[in-house]
Amino acid sequence: MAALIYLLCALTCLTAFVLLLRGWLAGGPRLLFWSALCFACLTFNNVLLVIDRIVFPTEVDLSTWRLAAALVAVALLVYGLVSEEE
């Protein structure tokens, strides 16, 4: 059950990334671009989660990489929000 939830989270983030990127490419505001980058990093984070917990549950510890990807995702979104405000 956990594997299914991890995969659905990754697919949801990937879908959000694609939709936000399409919106930005269609002439949307720059915030869509930063949001798309955020969801790209969150997709990467979820893929790492699947690899860490499902594919190699005991051999590999990717928790540091997952946290770094989440940090980069949030930093990109905050940067986009701040730069749009100015």
PDB file of C-alpha atoms in Angstrom:
ATOM      1  CA  MET A   1       0.000   0.000   0.000  1.00  0.00           C
ATOM      2  CA  ALA A   2       2.847   2.392   0.821  1.00  0.00           C
ATOM      3  CA  ALA A   3       4.405   1.800  -2.589  1.00  0.00           C
ATOM      4  CA  LEU A   4       1.172   2.776  -4.290  1.00  0.00           C
ATOM      5  CA  ILE A   5       0.924   5.973  -2.256  1.00  0.00           C
ATOM      6  CA  TYR A   6       4.548   6.879  -2.989  1.00  0.00           C
ATOM      7  CA  LEU A   7       4.004   6.319  -6.700  1.00  0.00           C
ATOM      8  CA  LEU A   8       0.770   8.328  -6.707  1.00  0.00           C
ATOM      9  CA  CYS A   9       2.564  11.207  -4.963  1.00  0.00           C
ATOM     10  CA  ALA A  10       5.288  11.137  -7.610  1.00  0.00           C
ATOM     11  CA  LEU A  11       2.734  11.062 -10.418  1.00  0.00           C
ATOM     12  CA  THR A  12       0.767  13.912  -8.859  1.00  0.00           C
ATOM     13  CA  CYS A  13       3.878  16.065  -8.603  1.00  0.00           C
ATOM     14  CA  LEU A  14       4.835  15.203 -12.173  1.00  0.00           C
ATOM     15  CA  THR A  15       1.359  16.144 -13.385  1.00  0.00           C
ATOM     16  CA  ALA A  16       1.497  19.445 -11.499  1.00  0.00           C
ATOM     17  CA  PHE A  17       4.926  20.135 -12.986  1.00  0.00           C
ATOM     18  CA  VAL A  18       3.728  19.495 -16.545  1.00  0.00           C
ATOM     19  CA  LEU A  19       0.583  21.573 -16.132  1.00  0.00           C
ATOM     20  CA  LEU A  20       2.426  24.499 -14.554  1.00  0.00           C
ATOM     21  CA  LEU A  21       5.116  24.393 -17.237  1.00  0.00           C
ATOM     22  CA  ARG A  22       2.493  24.335 -19.982  1.00  0.00           C
ATOM     23  CA  GLY A  23       0.778  27.315 -18.377  1.00  0.00           C
ATOM     24  CA  TRP A  24       4.012  29.246 -18.242  1.00  0.00           C
ATOM     25  CA  LEU A  25       4.951  28.350 -21.834  1.00  0.00           C
ATOM     26  CA  ALA A  26       1.533  29.552 -22.973  1.00  0.00           C
ATOM     27  CA  GLY A  27       2.411  33.023 -21.751  1.00  0.00           C
ATOM     28  CA  GLY A  28       1.519  32.759 -18.101  1.00  0.00           C
ATOM     29  CA  PRO A  29       3.174  34.727 -15.316  1.00  0.00           C
ATOM     30  CA  ARG A  30       6.690  33.934 -14.119  1.00  0.00           C
ATOM     31  CA  LEU A  31       5.341  32.519 -10.887  1.00  0.00           C
ATOM     32  CA  LEU A  32       4.163  29.513 -12.898  1.00  0.00           C
ATOM     33  CA  PHE A  33       7.764  28.919 -13.949  1.00  0.00           C
ATOM     34  CA  TRP A  34       9.020  28.965 -10.355  1.00  0.00           C
ATOM     35  CA  SER A  35       6.143  26.767  -9.263  1.00  0.00           C
ATOM     36  CA  ALA A  36       6.949  24.327 -12.067  1.00  0.00           C
ATOM     37  CA  LEU A  37      10.570  24.172 -10.920  1.00  0.00           C
ATOM     38  CA  CYS A  38       9.360  23.563  -7.372  1.00  0.00           C
ATOM     39  CA  PHE A  39       7.223  20.647  -8.492  1.00  0.00           C
ATOM     40  CA  ALA A  40      10.069  19.276 -10.618  1.00  0.00           C
ATOM     41  CA  CYS A  41      12.175  19.096  -7.467  1.00  0.00           C
ATOM     42  CA  LEU A  42       9.270  17.579  -5.542  1.00  0.00           C
ATOM     43  CA  THR A  43       8.891  14.967  -8.281  1.00  0.00           C
ATOM     44  CA  PHE A  44      12.579  14.176  -7.933  1.00  0.00           C
ATOM     45  CA  ASN A  45      12.095  14.001  -4.173  1.00  0.00           C
ATOM     46  CA  ASN A  46       9.256  11.496  -4.554  1.00  0.00           C
ATOM     47  CA  VAL A  47      11.212   9.384  -7.036  1.00  0.00           C
ATOM     48  CA  LEU A  48      14.056   9.270  -4.532  1.00  0.00           C
ATOM     49  CA  LEU A  49      11.533   8.240  -1.890  1.00  0.00           C
ATOM     50  CA  VAL A  50      10.370   5.329  -4.038  1.00  0.00           C
ATOM     51  CA  ILE A  51      13.950   4.273  -4.677  1.00  0.00           C
ATOM     52  CA  ASP A  52      14.875   4.641  -1.020  1.00  0.00           C
ATOM     53  CA  ARG A  53      11.866   2.884   0.504  1.00  0.00           C
ATOM     54  CA  ILE A  54      10.726   0.419  -2.158  1.00  0.00           C
ATOM     55  CA  VAL A  55      13.559  -0.461  -4.529  1.00  0.00           C
ATOM     56  CA  PHE A  56      16.480  -0.498  -2.079  1.00  0.00           C
ATOM     57  CA  PRO A  57      14.923  -0.425   1.399  1.00  0.00           C
ATOM     58  CA  THR A  58      17.977  -1.556   3.353  1.00  0.00           C
ATOM     59  CA  GLU A  59      20.944  -1.055   1.045  1.00  0.00           C
ATOM     60  CA  VAL A  60      20.702   2.667   0.397  1.00  0.00           C
ATOM     61  CA  ASP A  61      19.874   5.651   2.606  1.00  0.00           C
ATOM     62  CA  LEU A  62      18.779   8.568   0.431  1.00  0.00           C
ATOM     63  CA  SER A  63      17.217  10.615   3.203  1.00  0.00           C
ATOM     64  CA  THR A  64      19.824  13.368   2.929  1.00  0.00           C
ATOM     65  CA  TRP A  65      19.287  13.662  -0.822  1.00  0.00           C
ATOM     66  CA  ARG A  66      15.527  13.684  -0.346  1.00  0.00           C
ATOM     67  CA  LEU A  67      15.752  16.459   2.205  1.00  0.00           C
ATOM     68  CA  ALA A  68      18.070  18.443  -0.072  1.00  0.00           C
ATOM     69  CA  ALA A  69      15.611  18.108  -2.969  1.00  0.00           C
ATOM     70  CA  ALA A  70      12.753  19.274  -0.753  1.00  0.00           C
ATOM     71  CA  LEU A  71      14.814  22.206   0.487  1.00  0.00           C
ATOM     72  CA  VAL A  72      15.676  23.258  -3.063  1.00  0.00           C
ATOM     73  CA  ALA A  73      12.005  22.960  -4.048  1.00  0.00           C
ATOM     74  CA  VAL A  74      10.838  25.204  -1.247  1.00  0.00           C
ATOM     75  CA  ALA A  75      13.693  27.656  -1.833  1.00  0.00           C
ATOM     76  CA  LEU A  76      12.745  27.956  -5.518  1.00  0.00           C
ATOM     77  CA  LEU A  77       9.126  28.606  -4.659  1.00  0.00           C
ATOM     78  CA  VAL A  78      10.006  31.205  -2.023  1.00  0.00           C
ATOM     79  CA  TYR A  79      12.382  32.916  -4.447  1.00  0.00           C
ATOM     80  CA  GLY A  80       9.644  32.997  -7.075  1.00  0.00           C
ATOM     81  CA  LEU A  81       7.131  34.423  -4.631  1.00  0.00           C
ATOM     82  CA  VAL A  82       9.541  37.111  -3.418  1.00  0.00           C
ATOM     83  CA  SER A  83      10.689  38.086  -6.911  1.00  0.00           C
ATOM     84  CA  GLU A  84       7.076  38.383  -8.090  1.00  0.00           C
ATOM     85  CA  GLU A  85       6.242  40.616  -5.144  1.00  0.00           C
ATOM     86  CA  GLU A  86       8.972  43.148  -6.011  1.00  0.00           C
TER      87      GLU A  86
END
